[in-house]
XYZ file of C-alpha atoms in Angstrom:
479
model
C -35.972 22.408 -0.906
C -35.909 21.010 -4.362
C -32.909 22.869 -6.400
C -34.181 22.080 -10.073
C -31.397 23.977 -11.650
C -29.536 22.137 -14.584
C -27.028 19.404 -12.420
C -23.136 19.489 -14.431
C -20.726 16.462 -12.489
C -16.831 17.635 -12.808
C -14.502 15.162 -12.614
C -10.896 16.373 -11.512
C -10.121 19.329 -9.343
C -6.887 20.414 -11.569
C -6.764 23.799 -13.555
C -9.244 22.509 -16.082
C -11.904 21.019 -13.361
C -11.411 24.333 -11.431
C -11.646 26.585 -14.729
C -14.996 24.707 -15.440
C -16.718 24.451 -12.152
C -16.134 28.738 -11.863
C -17.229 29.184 -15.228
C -20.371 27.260 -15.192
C -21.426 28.329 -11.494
C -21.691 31.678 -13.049
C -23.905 30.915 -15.550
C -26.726 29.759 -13.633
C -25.452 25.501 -13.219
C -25.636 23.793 -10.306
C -22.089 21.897 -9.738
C -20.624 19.088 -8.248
C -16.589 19.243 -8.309
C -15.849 15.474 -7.742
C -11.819 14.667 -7.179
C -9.971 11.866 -5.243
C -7.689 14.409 -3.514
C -8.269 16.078 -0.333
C -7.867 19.472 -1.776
C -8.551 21.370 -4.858
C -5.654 21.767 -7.273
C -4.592 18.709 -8.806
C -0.636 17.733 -9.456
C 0.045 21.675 -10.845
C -1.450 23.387 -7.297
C -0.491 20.840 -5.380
C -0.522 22.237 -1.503
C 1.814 21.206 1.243
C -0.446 19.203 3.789
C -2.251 21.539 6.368
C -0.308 19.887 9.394
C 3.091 21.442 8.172
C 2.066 24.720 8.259
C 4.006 25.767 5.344
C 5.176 29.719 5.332
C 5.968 30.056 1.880
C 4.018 27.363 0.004
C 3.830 30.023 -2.908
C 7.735 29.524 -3.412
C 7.296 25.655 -5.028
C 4.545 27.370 -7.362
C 3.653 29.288 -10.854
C 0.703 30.742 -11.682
C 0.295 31.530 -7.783
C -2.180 34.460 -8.180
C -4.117 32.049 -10.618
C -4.482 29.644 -8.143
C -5.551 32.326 -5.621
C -8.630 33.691 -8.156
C -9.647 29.833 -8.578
C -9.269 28.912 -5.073
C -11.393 31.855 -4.152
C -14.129 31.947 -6.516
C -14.510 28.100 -5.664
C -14.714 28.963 -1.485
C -17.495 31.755 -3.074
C -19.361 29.409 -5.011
C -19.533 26.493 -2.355
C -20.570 29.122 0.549
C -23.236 30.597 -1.961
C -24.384 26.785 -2.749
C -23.635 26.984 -6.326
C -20.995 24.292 -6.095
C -20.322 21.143 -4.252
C -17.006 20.495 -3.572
C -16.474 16.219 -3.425
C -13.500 15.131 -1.665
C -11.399 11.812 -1.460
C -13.657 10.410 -4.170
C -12.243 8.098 -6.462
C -14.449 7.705 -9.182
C -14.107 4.142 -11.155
C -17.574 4.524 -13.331
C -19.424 7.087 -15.267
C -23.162 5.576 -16.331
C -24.742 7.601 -19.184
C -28.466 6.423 -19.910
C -31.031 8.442 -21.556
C -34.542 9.450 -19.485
C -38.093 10.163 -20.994
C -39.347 13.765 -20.436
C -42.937 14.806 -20.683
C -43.283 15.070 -24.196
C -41.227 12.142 -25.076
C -38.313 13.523 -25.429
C -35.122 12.043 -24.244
C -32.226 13.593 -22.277
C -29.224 12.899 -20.808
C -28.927 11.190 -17.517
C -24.821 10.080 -15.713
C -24.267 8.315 -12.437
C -21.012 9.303 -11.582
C -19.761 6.002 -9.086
C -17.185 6.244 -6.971
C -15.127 4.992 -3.835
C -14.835 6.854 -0.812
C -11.830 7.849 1.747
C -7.974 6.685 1.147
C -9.602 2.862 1.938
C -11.456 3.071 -1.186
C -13.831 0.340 0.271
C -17.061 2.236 0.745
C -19.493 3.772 -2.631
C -20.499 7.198 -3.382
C -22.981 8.225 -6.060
C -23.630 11.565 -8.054
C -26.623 12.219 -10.649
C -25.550 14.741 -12.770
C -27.208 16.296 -16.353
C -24.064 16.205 -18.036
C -20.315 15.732 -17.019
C -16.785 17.049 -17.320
C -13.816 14.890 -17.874
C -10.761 16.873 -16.183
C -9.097 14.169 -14.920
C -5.163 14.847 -16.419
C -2.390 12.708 -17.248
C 0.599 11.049 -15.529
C 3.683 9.933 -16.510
C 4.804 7.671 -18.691
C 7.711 5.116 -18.002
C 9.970 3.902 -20.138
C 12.688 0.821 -18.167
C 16.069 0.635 -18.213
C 19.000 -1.242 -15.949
C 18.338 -0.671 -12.259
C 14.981 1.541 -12.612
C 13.515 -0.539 -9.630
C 16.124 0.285 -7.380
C 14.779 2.173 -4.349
C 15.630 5.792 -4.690
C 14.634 5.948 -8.255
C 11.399 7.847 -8.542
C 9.696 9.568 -11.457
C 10.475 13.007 -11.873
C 6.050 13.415 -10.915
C 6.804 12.133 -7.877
C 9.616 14.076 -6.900
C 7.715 17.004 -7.700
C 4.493 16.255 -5.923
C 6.844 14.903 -2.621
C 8.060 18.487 -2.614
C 4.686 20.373 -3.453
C 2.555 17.909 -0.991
C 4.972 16.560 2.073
C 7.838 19.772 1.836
C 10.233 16.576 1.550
C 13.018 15.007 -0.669
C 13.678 11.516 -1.029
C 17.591 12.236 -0.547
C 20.808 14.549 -0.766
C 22.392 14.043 -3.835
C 20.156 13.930 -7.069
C 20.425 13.336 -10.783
C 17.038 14.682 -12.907
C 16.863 12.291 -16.010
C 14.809 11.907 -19.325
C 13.124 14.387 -21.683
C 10.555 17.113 -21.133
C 10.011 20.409 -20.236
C 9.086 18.387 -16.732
C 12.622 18.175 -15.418
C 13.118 21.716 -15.426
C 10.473 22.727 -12.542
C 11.774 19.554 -10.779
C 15.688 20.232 -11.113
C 15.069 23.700 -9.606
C 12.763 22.883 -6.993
C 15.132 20.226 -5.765
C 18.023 22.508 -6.278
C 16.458 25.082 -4.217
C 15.274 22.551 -1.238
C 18.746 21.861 0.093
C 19.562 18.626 -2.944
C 22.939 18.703 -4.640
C 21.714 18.391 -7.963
C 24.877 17.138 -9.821
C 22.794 17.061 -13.473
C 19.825 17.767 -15.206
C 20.265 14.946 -17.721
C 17.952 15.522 -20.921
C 17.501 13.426 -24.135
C 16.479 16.163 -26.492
C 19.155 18.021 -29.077
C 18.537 21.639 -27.982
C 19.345 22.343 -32.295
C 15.977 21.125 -32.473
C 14.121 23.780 -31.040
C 16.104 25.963 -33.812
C 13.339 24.626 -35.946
C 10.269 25.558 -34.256
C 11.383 29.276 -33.851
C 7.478 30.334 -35.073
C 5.802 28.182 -32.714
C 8.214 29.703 -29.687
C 7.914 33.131 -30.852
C 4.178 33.070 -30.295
C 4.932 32.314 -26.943
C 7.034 34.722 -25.051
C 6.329 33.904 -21.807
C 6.671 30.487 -22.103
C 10.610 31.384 -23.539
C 11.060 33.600 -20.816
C 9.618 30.548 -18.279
C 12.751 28.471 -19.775
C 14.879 31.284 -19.247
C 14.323 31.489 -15.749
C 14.813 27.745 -14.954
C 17.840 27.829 -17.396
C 19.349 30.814 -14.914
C 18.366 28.610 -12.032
C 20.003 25.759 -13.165
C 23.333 28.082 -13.409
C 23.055 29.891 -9.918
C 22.872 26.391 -8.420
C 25.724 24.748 -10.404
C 23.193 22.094 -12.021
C 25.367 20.304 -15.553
C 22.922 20.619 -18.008
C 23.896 16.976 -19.999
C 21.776 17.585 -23.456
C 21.432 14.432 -25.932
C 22.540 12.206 -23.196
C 20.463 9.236 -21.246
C 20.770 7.351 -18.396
C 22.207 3.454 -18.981
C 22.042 1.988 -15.561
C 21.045 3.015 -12.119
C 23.628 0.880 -9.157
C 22.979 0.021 -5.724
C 20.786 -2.845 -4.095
C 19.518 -1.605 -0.983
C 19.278 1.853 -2.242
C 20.620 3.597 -5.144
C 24.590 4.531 -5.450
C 24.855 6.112 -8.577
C 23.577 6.235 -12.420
C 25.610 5.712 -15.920
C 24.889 8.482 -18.047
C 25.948 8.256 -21.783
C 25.562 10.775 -24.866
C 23.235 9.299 -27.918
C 24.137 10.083 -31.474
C 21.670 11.315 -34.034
C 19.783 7.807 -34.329
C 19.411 7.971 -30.338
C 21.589 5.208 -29.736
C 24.000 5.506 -27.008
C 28.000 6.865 -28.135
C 30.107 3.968 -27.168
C 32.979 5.563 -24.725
C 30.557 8.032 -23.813
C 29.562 6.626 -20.494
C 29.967 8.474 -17.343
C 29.089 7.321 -13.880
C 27.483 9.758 -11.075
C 26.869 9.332 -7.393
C 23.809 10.384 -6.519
C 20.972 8.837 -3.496
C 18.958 9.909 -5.947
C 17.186 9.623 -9.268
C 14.079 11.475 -10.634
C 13.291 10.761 -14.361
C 10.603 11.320 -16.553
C 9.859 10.920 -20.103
C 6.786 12.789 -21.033
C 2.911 12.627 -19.699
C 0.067 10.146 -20.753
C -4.072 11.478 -20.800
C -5.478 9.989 -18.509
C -8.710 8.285 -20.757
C -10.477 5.320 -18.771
C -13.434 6.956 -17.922
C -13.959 8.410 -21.146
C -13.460 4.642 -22.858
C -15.999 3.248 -20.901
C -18.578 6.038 -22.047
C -17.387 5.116 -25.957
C -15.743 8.595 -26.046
C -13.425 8.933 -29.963
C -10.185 8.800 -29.027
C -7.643 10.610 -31.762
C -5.038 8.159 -30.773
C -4.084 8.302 -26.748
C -6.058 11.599 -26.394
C -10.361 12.112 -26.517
C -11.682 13.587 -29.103
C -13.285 17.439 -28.765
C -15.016 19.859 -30.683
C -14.394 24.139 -30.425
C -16.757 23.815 -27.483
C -14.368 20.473 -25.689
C -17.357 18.491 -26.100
C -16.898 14.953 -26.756
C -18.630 13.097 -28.930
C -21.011 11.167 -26.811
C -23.592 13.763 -26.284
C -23.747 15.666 -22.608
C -19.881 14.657 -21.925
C -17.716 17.470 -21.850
C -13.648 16.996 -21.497
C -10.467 19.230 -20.941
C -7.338 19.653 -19.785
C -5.089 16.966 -20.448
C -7.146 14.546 -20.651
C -7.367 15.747 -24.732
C -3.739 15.910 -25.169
C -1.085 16.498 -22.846
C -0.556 20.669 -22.733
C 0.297 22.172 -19.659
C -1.670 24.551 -16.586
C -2.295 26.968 -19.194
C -3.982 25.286 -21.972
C -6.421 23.577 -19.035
C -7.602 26.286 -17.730
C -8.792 27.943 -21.337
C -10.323 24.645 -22.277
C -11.891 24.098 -18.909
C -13.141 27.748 -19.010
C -14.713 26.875 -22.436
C -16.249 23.930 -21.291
C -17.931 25.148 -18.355
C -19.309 27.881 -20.718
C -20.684 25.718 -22.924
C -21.793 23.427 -20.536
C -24.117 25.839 -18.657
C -25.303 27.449 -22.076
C -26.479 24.077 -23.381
C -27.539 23.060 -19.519
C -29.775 25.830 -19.644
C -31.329 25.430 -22.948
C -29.539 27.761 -25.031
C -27.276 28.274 -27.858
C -23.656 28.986 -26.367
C -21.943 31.949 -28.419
C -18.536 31.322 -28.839
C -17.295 35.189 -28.841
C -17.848 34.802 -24.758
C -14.964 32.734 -24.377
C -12.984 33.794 -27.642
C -9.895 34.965 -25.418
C -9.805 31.551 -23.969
C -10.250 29.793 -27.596
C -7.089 32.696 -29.103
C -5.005 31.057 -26.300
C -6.129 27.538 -26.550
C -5.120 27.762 -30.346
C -1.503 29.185 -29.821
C -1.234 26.841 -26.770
C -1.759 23.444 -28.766
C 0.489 24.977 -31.160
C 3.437 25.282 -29.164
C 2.984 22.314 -27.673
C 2.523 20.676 -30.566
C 6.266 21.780 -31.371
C 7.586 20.672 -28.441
C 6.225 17.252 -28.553
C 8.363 16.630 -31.498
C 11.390 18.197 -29.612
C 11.035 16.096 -26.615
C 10.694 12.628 -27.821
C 12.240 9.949 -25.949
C 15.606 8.528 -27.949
C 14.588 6.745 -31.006
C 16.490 3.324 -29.143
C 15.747 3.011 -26.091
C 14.331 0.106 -26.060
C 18.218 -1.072 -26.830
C 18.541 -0.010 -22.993
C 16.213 -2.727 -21.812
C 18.070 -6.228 -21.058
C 16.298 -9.178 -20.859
C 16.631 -9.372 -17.162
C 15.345 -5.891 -16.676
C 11.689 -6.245 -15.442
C 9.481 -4.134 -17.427
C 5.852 -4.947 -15.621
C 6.659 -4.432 -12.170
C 3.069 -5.435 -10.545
C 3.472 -8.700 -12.558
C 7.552 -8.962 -12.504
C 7.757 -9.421 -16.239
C 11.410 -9.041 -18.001
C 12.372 -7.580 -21.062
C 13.479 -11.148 -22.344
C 10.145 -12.528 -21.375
C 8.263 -9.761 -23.692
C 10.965 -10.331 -26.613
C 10.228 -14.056 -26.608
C 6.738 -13.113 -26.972
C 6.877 -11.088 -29.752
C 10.075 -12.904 -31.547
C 8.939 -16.161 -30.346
C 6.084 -16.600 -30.174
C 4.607 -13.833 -32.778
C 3.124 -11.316 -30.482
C 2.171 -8.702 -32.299
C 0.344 -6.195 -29.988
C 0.162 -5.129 -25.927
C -3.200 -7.384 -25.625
C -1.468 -10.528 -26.843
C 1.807 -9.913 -25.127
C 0.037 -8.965 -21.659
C -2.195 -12.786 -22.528
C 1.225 -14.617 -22.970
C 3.342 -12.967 -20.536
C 0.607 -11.329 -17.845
C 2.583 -7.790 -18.468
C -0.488 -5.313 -17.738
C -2.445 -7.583 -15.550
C -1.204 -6.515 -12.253
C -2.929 -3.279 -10.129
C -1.837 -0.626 -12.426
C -3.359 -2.647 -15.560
C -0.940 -1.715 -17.812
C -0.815 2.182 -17.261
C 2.670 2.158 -15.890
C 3.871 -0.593 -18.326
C 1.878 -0.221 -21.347
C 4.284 2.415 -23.592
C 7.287 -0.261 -22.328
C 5.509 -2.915 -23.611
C 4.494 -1.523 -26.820
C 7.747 -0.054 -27.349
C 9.619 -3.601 -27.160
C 6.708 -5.199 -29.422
C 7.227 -2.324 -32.022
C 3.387 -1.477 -31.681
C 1.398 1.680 -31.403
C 0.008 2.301 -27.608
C -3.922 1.384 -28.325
C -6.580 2.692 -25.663
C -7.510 -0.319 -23.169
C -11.431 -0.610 -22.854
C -11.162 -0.948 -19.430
C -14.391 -1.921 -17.769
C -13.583 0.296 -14.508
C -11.364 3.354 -14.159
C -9.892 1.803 -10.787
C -10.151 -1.791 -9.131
C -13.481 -1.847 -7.097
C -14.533 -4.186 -3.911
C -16.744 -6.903 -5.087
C -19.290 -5.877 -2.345
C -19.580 -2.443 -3.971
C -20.066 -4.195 -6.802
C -23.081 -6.496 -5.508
C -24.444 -3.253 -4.086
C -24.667 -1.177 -7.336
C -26.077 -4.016 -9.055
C -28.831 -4.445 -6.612
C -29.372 -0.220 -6.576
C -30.199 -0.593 -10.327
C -32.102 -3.433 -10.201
C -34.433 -2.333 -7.231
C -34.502 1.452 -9.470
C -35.171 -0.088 -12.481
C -37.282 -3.497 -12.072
C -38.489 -5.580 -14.657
């Protein structure tokens, strides 16, 4: 049978994607859930694997009873056939081209492409009417002495070890950078079994003195903090404030980290350096949107994050986005903008004017969320200097193997002046992560603002699947 309800493609099974696809299957819109995991949740609901049989998988989490309602209502919806769930898809291409109705009139028309399977090697397709972009952030990574020594992981990784595999990469840990991050992964560590010897965090806790309005409006989020902070005590963890790690030691596997304090310019307190033993290091310094897809659809960009109206839509018309995707914000702050989006999404879907007092609780929080957030983003900043940190022999591009003193003689040498230039004269950015992983490094040592990459794909693609998309268009579309 021919289902001719409106077709709405979301991209990214995280709080946002989940948020959306419940909200719109309610309203009438057929959905397609489309996510490269093998299980709805993304990073935040991240589930132990099936085969460990986990007792208490609710222990690792927040929000549990959220993820219950959204994990339920999605099993409703794809039983009922309002949703289909996509699996292990990797998209790497969203097509937007406009079709003539009867009448003349255009509308919207997206080919969602993408790989299938952990091989990535074979192609998957999706029609849709419109789309959602929920496809998050990750981390960004900032190098210093020793960062590619095995045992140093970011503090994601750590986190989604624990959440996915119920393992830890070793005994003795040291949690390292800025961000309100390193709390959930201190504690989690702390409480698997790892001596966490300190939580070691870049920001001057005097600064949150100064965004006392912005923290007031959000109790719970003060009393979150609180919790971790009375954690961190109950399992001995030294909270180091306004310090950074110098240098991580060992060659076969790490040994230990220098730790120093940073004065109020960020640079590190000479005398001030203290050395740990640890097997392990988990640091983190801050999330990135995750924006490819939406650059290759000519999405705005308001610097590193897309562009959204009151309704999240973008503005290339039947694209949709939330969650962190439009600025980095948290499990709460998806999930109201993903439940606006898939409101307004099935309104419009279904030919009607979408009235915003549906979802006004969602838009109230939305509003105080980006608010605090807002505030803490200019609490946790990495250290002013840190680029001081990076020697010339410590390799910033890891795919490509490019050193500090290799960018620096780019930019000092040979006038560099932006990532695009550097990554032409050096090949920093050119390797398999193109530039995601290395990108803020490199900007930060050529004194240049991050800039969006027009990236042709969202993820390297086989040349066959290539050859056979090209001749699926031509043979749909001849001349």
């Amino acid at each position: 049978m021919t289902d001719d309800r409106p077709h709405f493609a979301v991209i990214g099974a995280g709080p946002a994607g989940l948020a959306a696809t419940v909200a719109a299957a309610a309203h009438g819109v057929r959905v397609t859930l489309i996510d490269s995991a093998a299980r709805a949740g993304g990073q935040f609901y991240r589930q132990p694997a099936t085969e460990l049989n986990a007792g208490r998988p609710q222990a690792l989490h927040h929000q549990w009873r959220t993820w219950e309602r959204l994990r339920d209502a999605l099993a409703r919806d794809v039983e009922a056939g309002h949703v289909t769930h996509l699996t292990d898809h990797h998209v790497w291409l969203v097509e937007r081209r406009l079709k003539q109705q009867a009448g003349g009139a255009d509308r919207n028309a997206f080919t969602v492409h993408a790989l299938l399977g952990p091989a990535q090697d074979s192609p998957a397709e999706v029609r849709a009417d419109a789309v959602l972009l929920a496809t998050g952030g990750y981390e960004k990574i900032l190098p210093f002495p020793g960062w590619t020594v095995p045992g140093v992981l970011t503090a994601g990784g750590a986190q989604a070890m624990l959440k996915g595999n119920l393992a830890v990469s070793g005994r003795t840990a040291v949690v390292a950078g800025t961000g309100p991050l390193l709390l959930p992964v201190a504690t989690g560590l702390a409480a698997a079994g790892v001596e966490v010897d300190a939580l070691v965090e870049s920001a001057d806790p005097k600064a949150f003195v100064r965004r006392t309005r912005a923290l007031a409006a959000q109790p719970g989020k003060v009393a979150e903090g609180a919790q971790y902070a009375a954690q961190l005590l109950r399992h001995r963890v030294k909270l180091l404030t306004r310090h950074t790690v110098v240098e991580a030691h060992g060659d076969e596997r790490l040994e230990a980290v220098t730790v120093a304090a940073l004065d109020t310019d960020g640079r590190v307190r000479p005398g001030t350096e203290r050395r740990i033993a640890c097997d392990t290091l988990a640091v983190g310094h801050g999330m990135l949107p995750h924006t490819d897809l939406a650059e290759t659809l000519g999405c705005r960009l308001d610097g590193i994050d897309v562009h959204v109206d009151d309704e999240q839509r973008t503005d290339v018309p039947g694209v949709w986005a939330a969650g962190e995707t439009t600025g980095i914000g948290g499990a709460a702050l998806s999930l109201a903008e993903g439940h606006i989006a898939g409101r307004s999404a099935a309104a419009r879907l279904n030919g009607t004017e979408p009235d915003p007092r549906t979802w006004a609780p969602a838009a109230k929080s939305r509003t105080k969320l980006r608010e605090f957030f807002a505030a803490l983003d200019t609490v946790y900043a990495p250290p002013a200097r840190w680029t001081d940190l990076v020697t010339d022999d410590t390799v910033v591009c890891r795919c490509e193997e490019v050193t500090g003193g290799a960018i620096r003689e780019a930019v000092d040498g040979l006038g560099a002046g932006d990532v695009r230039t550097v990554k032409l004269l050096t090949r920093a950015g050119m390797g398999w992560c193109q530039g995601r992983m290395c990108g803020p490094a490199v900007a930060g040592l050529a004194g240049c603002q991050l800039a969006p990459s027009r990236r042709p794909f969202a993820r390297p693609v086989p040349l066959g699947v290539l050859a056979r998309a090209g001749e699926s268009e031509s043979a749909a579309e001849p001349d």
